[in-house]
CSV table of C-alpha atoms in Angstrom, one decimal:
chain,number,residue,atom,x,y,z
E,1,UNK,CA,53.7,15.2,43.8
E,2,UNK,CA,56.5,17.9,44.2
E,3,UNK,CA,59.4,18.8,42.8
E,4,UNK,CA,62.7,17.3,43.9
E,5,UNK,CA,66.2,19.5,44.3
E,6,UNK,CA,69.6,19.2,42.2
E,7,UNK,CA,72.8,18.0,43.0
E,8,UNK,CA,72.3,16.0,46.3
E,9,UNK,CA,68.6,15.2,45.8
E,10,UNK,CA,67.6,17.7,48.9
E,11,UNK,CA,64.5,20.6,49.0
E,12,UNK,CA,64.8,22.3,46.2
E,13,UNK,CA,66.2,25.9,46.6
E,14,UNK,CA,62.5,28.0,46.1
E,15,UNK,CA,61.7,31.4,45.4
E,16,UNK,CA,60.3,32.2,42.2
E,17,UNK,CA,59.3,28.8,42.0
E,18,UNK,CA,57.3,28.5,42.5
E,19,UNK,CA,58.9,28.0,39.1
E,20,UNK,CA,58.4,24.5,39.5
E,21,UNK,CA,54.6,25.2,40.3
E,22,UNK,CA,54.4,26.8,36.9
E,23,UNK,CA,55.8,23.3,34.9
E,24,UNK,CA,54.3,20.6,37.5
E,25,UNK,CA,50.5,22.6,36.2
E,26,UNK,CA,51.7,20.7,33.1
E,27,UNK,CA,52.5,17.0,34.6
E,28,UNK,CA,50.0,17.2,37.1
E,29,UNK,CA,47.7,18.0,34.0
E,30,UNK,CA,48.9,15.3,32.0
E,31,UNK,CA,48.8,12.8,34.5
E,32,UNK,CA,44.7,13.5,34.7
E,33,UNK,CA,44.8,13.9,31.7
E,34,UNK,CA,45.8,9.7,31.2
E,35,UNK,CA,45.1,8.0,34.6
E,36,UNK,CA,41.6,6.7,33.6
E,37,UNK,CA,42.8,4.8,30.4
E,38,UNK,CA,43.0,1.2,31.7
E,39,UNK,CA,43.8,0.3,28.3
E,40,UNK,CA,46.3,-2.9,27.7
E,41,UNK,CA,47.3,-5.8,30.0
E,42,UNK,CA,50.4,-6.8,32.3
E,43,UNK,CA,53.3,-8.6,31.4
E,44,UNK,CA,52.2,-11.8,32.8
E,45,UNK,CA,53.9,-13.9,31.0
E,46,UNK,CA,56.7,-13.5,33.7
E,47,UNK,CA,54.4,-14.2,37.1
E,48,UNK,CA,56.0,-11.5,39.2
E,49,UNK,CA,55.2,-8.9,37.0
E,50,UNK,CA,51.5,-9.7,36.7
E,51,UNK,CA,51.4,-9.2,40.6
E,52,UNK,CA,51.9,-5.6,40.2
E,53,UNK,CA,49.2,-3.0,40.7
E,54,UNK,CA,48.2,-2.2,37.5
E,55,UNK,CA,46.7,1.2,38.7
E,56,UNK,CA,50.6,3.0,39.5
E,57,UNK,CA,51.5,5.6,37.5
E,58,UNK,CA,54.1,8.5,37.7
E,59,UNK,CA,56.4,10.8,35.8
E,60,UNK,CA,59.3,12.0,36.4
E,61,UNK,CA,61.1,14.9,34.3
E,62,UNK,CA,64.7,15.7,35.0
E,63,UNK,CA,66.4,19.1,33.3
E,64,UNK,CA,69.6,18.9,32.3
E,65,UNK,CA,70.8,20.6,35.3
E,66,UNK,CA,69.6,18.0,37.8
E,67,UNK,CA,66.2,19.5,38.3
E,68,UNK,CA,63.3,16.9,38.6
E,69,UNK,CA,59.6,17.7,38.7
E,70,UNK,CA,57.7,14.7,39.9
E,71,UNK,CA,53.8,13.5,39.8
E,72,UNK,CA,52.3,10.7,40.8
E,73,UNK,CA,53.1,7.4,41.9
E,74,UNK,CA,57.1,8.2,41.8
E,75,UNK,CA,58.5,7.0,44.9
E,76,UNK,CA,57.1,3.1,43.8
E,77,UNK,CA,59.8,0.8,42.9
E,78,UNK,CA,59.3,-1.8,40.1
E,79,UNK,CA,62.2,-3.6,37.3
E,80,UNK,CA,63.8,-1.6,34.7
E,81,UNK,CA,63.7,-4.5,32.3
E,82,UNK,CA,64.4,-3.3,28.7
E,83,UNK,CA,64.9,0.1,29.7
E,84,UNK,CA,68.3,-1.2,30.8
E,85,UNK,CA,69.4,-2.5,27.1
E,86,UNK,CA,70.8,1.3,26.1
E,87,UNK,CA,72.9,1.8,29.3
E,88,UNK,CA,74.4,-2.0,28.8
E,89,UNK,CA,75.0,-1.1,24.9
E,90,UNK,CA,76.5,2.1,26.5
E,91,UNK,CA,78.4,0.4,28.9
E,92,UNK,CA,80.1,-2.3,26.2
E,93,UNK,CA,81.3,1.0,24.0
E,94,UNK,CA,82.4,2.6,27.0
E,95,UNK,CA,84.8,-0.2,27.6
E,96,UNK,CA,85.1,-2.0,24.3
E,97,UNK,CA,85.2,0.7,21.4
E,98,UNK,CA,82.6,0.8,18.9
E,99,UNK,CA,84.5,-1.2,16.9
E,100,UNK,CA,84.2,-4.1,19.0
E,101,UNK,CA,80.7,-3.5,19.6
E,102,UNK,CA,79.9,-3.3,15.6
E,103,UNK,CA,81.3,-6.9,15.1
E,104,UNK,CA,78.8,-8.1,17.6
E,105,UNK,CA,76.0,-6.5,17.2
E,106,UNK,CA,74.2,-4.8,14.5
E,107,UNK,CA,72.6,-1.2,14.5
E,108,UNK,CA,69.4,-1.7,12.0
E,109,UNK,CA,65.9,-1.8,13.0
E,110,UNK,CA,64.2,-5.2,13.1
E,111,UNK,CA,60.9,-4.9,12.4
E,112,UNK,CA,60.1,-7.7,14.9
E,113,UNK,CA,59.1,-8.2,18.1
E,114,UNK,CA,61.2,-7.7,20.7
E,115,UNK,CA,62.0,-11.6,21.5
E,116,UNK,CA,61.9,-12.7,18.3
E,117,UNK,CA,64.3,-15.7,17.7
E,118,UNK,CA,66.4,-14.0,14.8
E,119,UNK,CA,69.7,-12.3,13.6
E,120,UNK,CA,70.7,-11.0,10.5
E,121,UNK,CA,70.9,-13.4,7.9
E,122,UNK,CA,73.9,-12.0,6.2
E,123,UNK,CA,76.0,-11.5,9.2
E,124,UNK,CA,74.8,-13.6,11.6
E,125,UNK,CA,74.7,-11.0,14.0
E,126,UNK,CA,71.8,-9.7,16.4
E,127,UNK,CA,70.2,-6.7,14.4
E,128,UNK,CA,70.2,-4.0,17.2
E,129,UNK,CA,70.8,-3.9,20.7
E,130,UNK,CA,67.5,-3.0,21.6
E,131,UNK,CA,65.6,-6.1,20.8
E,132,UNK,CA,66.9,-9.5,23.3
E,133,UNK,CA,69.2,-11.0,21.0
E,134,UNK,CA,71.1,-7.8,20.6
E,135,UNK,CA,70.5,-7.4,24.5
E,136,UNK,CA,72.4,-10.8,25.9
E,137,UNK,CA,75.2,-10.1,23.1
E,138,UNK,CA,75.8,-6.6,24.6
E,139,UNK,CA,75.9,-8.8,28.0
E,140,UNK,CA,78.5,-10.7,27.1
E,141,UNK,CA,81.0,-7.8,25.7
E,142,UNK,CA,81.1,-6.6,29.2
E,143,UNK,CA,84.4,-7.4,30.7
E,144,UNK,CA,84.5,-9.7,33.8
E,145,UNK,CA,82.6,-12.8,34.3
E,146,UNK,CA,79.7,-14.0,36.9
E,147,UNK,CA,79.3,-11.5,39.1
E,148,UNK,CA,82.1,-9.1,38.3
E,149,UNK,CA,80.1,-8.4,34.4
E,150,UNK,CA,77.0,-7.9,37.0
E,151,UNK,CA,78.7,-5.5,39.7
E,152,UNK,CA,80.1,-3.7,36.1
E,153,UNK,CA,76.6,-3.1,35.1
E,154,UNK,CA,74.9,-2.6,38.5
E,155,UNK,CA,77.3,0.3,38.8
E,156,UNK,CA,77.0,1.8,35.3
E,157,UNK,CA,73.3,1.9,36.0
E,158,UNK,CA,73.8,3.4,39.5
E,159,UNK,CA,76.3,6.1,37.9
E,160,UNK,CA,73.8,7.2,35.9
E,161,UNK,CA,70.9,7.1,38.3
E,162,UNK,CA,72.7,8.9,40.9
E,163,UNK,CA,72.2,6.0,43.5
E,164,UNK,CA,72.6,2.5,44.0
E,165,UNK,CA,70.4,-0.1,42.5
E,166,UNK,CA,68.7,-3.2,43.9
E,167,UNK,CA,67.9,-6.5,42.2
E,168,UNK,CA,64.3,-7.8,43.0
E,169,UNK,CA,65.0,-11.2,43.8
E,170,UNK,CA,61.7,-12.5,43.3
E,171,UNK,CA,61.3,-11.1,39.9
E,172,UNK,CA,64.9,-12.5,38.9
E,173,UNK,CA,63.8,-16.3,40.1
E,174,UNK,CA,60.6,-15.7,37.9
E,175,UNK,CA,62.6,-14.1,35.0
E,176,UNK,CA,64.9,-17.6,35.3
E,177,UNK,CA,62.1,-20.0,36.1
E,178,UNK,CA,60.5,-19.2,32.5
E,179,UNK,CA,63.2,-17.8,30.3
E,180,UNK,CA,63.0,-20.4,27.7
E,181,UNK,CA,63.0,-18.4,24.5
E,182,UNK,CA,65.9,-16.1,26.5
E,183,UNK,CA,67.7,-19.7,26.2
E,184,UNK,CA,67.4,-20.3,23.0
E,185,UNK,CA,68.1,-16.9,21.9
E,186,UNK,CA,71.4,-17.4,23.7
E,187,UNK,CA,72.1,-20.6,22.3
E,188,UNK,CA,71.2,-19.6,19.0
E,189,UNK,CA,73.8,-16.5,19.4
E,190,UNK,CA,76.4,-19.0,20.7
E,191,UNK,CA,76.2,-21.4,17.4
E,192,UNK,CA,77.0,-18.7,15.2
E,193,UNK,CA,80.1,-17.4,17.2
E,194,UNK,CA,78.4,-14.1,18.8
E,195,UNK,CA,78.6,-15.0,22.7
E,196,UNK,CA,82.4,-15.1,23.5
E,197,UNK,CA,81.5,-16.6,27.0
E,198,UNK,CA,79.5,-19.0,27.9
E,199,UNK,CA,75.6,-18.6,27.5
E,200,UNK,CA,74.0,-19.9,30.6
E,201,UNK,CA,76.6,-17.6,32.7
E,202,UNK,CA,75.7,-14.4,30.2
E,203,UNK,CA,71.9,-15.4,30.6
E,204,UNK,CA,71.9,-15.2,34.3
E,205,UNK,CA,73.5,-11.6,34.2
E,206,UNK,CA,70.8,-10.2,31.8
E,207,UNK,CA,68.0,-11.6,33.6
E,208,UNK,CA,69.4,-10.2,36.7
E,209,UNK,CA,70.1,-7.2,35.1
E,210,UNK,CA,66.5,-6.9,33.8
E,211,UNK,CA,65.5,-7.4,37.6
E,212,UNK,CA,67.3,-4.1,39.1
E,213,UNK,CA,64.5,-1.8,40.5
E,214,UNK,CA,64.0,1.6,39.6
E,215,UNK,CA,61.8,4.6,40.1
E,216,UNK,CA,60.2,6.6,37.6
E,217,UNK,CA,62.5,9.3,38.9
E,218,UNK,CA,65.1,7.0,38.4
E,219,UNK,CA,64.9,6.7,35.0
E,220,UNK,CA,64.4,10.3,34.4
E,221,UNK,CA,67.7,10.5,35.8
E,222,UNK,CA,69.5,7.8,33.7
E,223,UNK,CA,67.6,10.1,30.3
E,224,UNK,CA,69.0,13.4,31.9
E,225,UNK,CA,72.9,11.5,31.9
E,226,UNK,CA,72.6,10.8,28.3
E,227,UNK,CA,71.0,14.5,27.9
E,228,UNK,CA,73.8,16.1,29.1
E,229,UNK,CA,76.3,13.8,26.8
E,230,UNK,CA,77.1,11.2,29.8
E,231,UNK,CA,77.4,13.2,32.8
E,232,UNK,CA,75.4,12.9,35.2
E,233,UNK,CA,73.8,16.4,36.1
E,234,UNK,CA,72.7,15.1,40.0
E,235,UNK,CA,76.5,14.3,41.0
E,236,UNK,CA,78.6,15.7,38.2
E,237,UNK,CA,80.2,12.5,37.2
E,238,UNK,CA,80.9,11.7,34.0
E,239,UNK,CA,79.9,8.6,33.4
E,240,UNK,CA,80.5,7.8,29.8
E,241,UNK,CA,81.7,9.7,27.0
E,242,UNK,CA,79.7,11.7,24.6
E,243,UNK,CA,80.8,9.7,21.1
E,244,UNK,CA,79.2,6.9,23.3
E,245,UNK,CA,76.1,8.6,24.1
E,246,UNK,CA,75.9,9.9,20.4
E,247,UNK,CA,75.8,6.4,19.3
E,248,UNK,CA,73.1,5.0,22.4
E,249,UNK,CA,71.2,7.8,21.5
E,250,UNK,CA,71.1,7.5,17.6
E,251,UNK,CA,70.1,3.5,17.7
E,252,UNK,CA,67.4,4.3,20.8
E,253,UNK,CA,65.9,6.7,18.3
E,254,UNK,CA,65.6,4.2,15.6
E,255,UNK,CA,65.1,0.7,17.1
E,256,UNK,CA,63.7,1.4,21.3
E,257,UNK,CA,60.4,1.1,20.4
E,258,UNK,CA,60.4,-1.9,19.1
E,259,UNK,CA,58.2,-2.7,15.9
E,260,UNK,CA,56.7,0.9,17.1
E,261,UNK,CA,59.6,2.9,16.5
E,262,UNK,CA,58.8,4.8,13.2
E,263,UNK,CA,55.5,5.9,14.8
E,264,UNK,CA,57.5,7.5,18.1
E,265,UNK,CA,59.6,8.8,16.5
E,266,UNK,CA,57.1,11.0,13.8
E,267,UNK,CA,54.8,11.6,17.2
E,268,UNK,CA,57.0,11.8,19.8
E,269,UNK,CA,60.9,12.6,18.2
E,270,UNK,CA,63.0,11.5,20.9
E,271,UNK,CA,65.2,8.8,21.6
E,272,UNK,CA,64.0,6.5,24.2
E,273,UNK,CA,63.4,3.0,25.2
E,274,UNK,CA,60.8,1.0,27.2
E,275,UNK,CA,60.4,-2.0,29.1
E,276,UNK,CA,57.6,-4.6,30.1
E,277,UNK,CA,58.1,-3.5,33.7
E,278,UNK,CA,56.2,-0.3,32.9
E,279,UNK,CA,58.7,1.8,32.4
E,280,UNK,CA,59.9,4.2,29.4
E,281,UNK,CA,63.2,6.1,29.6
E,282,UNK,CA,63.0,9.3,27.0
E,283,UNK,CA,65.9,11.7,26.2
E,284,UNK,CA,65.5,15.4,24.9
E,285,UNK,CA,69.4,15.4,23.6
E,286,UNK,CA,70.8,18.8,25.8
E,287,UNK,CA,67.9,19.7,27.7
E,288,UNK,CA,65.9,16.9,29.5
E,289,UNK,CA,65.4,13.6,30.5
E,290,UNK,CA,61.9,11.8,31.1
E,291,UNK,CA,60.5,8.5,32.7
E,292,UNK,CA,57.4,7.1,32.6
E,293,UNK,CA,55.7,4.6,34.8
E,294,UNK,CA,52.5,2.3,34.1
E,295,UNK,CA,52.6,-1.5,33.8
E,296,UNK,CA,49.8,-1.6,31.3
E,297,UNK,CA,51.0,-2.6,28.1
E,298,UNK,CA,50.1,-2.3,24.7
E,299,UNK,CA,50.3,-5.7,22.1
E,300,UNK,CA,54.1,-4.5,21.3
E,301,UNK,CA,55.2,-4.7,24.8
E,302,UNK,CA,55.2,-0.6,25.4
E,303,UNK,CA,53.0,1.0,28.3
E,304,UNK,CA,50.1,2.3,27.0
E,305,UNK,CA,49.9,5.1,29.3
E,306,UNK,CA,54.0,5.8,28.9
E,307,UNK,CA,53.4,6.1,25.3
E,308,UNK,CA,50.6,8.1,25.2
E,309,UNK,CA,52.0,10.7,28.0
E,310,UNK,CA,55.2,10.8,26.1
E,311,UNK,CA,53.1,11.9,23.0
E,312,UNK,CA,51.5,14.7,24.9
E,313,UNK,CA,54.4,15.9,26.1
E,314,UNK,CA,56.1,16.1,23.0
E,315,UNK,CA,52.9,17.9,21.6
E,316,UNK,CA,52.0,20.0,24.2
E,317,UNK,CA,55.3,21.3,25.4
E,318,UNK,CA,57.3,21.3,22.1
E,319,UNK,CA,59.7,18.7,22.8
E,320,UNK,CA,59.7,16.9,19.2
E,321,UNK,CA,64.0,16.8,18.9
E,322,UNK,CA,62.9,18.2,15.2
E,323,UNK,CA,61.8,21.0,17.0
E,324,UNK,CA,64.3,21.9,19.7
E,325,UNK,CA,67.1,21.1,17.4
E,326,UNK,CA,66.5,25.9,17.6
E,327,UNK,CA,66.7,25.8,20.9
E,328,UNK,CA,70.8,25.7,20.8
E,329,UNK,CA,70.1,29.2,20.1
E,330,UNK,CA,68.5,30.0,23.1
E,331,UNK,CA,70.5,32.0,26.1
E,332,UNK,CA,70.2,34.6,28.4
E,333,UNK,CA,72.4,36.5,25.9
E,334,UNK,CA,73.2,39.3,29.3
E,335,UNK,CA,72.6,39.8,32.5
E,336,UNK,CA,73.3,43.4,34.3
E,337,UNK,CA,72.0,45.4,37.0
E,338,UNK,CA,70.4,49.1,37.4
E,339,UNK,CA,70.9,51.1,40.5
E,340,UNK,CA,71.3,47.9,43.6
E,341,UNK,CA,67.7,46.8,43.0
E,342,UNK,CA,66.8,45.9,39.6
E,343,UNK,CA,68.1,43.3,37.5
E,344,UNK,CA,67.8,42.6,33.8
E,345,UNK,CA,68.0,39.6,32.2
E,346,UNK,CA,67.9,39.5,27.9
E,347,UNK,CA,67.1,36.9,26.0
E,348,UNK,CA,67.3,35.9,22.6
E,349,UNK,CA,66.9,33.2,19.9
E,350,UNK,CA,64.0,30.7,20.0
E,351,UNK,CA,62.3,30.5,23.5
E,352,UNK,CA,60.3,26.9,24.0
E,353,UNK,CA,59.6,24.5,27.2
E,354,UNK,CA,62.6,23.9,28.3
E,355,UNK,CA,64.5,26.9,27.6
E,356,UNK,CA,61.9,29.0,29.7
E,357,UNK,CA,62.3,26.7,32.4
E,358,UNK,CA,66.1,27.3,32.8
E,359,UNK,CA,65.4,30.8,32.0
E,360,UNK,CA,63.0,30.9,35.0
E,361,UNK,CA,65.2,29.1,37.2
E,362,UNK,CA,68.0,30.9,36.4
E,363,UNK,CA,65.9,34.4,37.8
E,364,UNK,CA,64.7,31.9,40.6
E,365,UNK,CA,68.4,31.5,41.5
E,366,UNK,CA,70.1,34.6,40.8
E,367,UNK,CA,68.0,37.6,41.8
E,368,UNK,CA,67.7,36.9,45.1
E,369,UNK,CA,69.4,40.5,46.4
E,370,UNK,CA,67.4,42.6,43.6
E,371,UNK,CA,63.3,43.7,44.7
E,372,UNK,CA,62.6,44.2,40.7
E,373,UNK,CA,63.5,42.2,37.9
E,374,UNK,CA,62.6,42.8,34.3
E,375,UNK,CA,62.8,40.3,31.7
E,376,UNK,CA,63.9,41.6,27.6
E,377,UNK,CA,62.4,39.3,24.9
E,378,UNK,CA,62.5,41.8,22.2
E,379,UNK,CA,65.0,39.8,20.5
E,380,UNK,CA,63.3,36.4,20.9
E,381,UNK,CA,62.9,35.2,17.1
E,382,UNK,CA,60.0,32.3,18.3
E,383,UNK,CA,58.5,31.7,21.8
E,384,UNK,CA,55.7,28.9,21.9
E,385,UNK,CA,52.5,28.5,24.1
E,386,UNK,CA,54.0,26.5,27.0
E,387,UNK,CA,57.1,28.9,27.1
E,388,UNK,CA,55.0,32.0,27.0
E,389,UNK,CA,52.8,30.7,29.7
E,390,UNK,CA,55.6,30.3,32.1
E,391,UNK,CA,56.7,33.6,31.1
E,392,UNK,CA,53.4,35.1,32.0
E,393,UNK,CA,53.5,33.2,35.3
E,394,UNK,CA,56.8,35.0,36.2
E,395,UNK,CA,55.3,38.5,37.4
E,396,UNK,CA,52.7,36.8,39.8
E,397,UNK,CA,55.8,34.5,41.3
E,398,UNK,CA,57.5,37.5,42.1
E,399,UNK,CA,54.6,39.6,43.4
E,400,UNK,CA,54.3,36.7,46.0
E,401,UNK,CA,57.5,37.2,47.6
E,402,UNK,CA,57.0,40.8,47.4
E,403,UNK,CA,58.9,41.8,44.5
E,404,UNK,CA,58.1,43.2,41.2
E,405,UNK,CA,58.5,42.1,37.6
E,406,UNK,CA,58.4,43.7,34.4
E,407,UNK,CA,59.2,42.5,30.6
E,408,UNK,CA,60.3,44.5,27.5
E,409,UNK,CA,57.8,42.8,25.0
E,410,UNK,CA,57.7,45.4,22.1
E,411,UNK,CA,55.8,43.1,19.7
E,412,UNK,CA,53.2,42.2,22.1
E,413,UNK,CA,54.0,38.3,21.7
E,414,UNK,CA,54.5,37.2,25.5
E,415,UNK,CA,51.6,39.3,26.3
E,416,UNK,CA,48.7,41.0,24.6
E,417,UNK,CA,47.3,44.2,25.7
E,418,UNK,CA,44.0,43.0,26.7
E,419,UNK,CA,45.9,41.0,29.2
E,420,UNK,CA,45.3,41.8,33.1
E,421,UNK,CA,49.0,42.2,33.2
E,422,UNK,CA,49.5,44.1,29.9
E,423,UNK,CA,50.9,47.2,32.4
E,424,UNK,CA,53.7,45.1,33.3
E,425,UNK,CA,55.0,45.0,29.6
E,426,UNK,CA,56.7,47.9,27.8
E,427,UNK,CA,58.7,48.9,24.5
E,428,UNK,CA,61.9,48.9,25.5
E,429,UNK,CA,64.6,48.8,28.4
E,430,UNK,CA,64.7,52.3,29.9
E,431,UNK,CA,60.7,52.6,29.8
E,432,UNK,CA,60.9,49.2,32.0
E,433,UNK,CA,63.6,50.5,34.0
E,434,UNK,CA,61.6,53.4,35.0
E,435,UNK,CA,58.5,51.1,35.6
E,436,UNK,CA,60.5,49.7,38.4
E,437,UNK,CA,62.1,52.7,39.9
E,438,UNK,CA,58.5,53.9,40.4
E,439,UNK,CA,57.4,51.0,42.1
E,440,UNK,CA,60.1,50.9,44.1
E,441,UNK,CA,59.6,54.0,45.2
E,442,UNK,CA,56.2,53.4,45.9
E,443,UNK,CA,57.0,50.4,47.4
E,444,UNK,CA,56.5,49.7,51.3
E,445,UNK,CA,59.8,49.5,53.0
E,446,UNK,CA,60.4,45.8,54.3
């Protein structure tokens, strides 16, 4: 369990952190919370993946920076399987147009199972990308043939995971060895003029693209590239453009779930998409990405434990996309110093999860030469309970390393005066400045 670092995936840079100790409270929390429900089955209807322990769990949480907080069983490798269908549909855009893509492949929710043999009955066409028939079309548009349509996905995938993927060859022999319904999917696709290659040689690249492995962390990753609009925030490629993303991100929000999507997205609200293996990729448009790992699966092919953690932390850290659709409007609106040792940071707009967590990290990373820092939410218009928990964790981060904080609080809604830390809050700037002066006066010299 730990937090891993940005851009080069080394220790993460800590001082205030621990602000990563005050958000991995929250994973580790959640991952209690969940790790006894040993509700649903494995996917053994492929034989590979009903070898898999069906007690792994982790989660993985990547900020739009590069950041990733980890818990649990992250460094376990297992398939990305239909977690991969956004980032081929991506992929096809990328290189096709959506133009293309829209003759192929449709963009409305099925309302069927996720290998259900079907297409639109109008159009002929698959009905989204998300479901198989939708999947192998989206295959096919990739340019290149045999291996060279592989190698072009393998390195999509890698682009936006930060670091080159595997195929598990024993899961890909199983995945061919009883594709059957795959087949006829394809086949079917073929008679009505979808597949403009040939279907066997399309089949073999989506079941070994189903058989890539990934980590939890991973897939957090791949989220956090579509978060940030198709950069990748761990190497600073762009790997895609953001009309691209826009459109992955709008059909994930209505169709990756499966027959399940309307209920994620009133529970949850945000785009994401999940995979027999275990896995569930979510996105937090701007600010985060997510990935869940548990094999256990639920009657529509979604981990039961992936589902239900995504739900708590939508709930408990205010992640709905209805929700932080505000938090465009929250900054550090200025940053300036007072005498050589105290800093001030303000703040304003609507403060929630993941806005205090860049908040924090941005003190973490920027105070460094300054003994006092003080912290100026009077012109917050909302803060919510995870946010102003961080915020109260701040003070006892930075009397650990020996430094001081204070926070300009006049309404009293970070902290209420019967808190133990209520002295540490004051009206306004200059009564805070003059907080820290005195304690800095008071202070013992290094």
């Amino acid at each position: 369990m730990g937090v891993v670092g940005g851009r080069g995936g080394g220790p993460a840079h800590a001082t205030i952190a621990d602000v990563s100790e005050l958000v991995q409270r929250y994973l580790d929390q959640i991952l209690r919370e969940h790790a006894g429900d040993t509700a649903g089955k494995l996917a053994d209807y492929i034989p590979e993946l009903a070898a898999v322990d069906p007690d792994d769990f982790a989660i993985s949480v990547s900020s739009s920076d590069g950041y990733v907080y980890e818990t649990g069983d992250t460094a376990t490798q297992f398939t990305i399987q239909s977690v991969s269908k956004p980032f081929t549909y991506a992929l096809a855009m990328d290189r096709l147009g959506e133009a293309v893509v829209d003759a192929h492949i449709g963009v409305e929710p099925s309302g069927e199972a996720f290998n259900e043999i079907s297409v639109d009955r109008t159009t002929r066409r698959p009905k989204n990308p998300m479901i198989n028939a939708g999947a192998i079309a989206a295959v096919a548009l990739v340019p290149g043939t045999g291996d060279e349509r592989f190698e072009n996905i393998r390195g999509f995938y890698s682009g936006c995971a930060g670091r080159e993927l595997d195929v598990d060859e024993e899961v890909y022999r199983s995945e061919e060895a009883t594709g059957s319904r795959n087949r006829a999917i394809a086949y079917m696709l073929d008679s009505f003029g979808v597949l403009d290659a040939d279907p066997d040689e399309v089949l073999d690249v989506y079941f070994r693209q189903c058989s890539l492995t990934v980590t939890s962390t991973d897939l957090a990753r791949m989220a956090a590239t579509l978060a940030r609009g198709g950069l990748n925030p761990l190497t600073g490629r762009q790997v895609t453009t953001a009309e691209v993303v826009r459109r992955t991100l709008s059909v994930m929000t209505t169709c990756g779930m499966y027959d399940a999507a309307g209920d994620w997205v009133s529970a949850v609200g945000m785009p994401a998409k999940s995979g027999v293996g275990g896995g569930i990729a979510a996105v937090l448009p701007g600010q985060l990405g997510i990935g869940v790992y548990s094999p256990l699966l639920d009657d529509k092919g979604n981990s039961v434990r992936g589902v239900k953690v995504c739900r708590s932390l939508s709930q408990e850290l205010g992640l709905h996309f209805l929700t932080v659709s505000r938090e465009s409007r929250s900054t550090i609106r200025a940053v300036y110093d007072v005498d050589d040792d105290i800093r001030v940071y303000e703040v304003h707009g609507d403060l929630l999860f993941a806005g205090a967590e860049q908040v924090l990290r941005s003190i973490d990373r920027d105070s460094a030469d300054f003994a006092a820092v003080i912290l100026d939410v009077s012109r917050l218009d909302s803060v919510n309970d995870p946010a102003r928990a961080m915020l109260l964790g701040l003070s006892a981060q930075l009397g650990g390393e020996g430094k001081a904080g204070f926070l300009v609080d006049p309404d009293r809604r970070v902290i209420p005066a019967e808190h133990p830390a209520a002295d540490l809050c004051f009206p306004d700037v200059d009564d805070a400045v003059a907080a820290a002066r005195a304690w800095l006066h008071s202070a013992p010299a290094p």
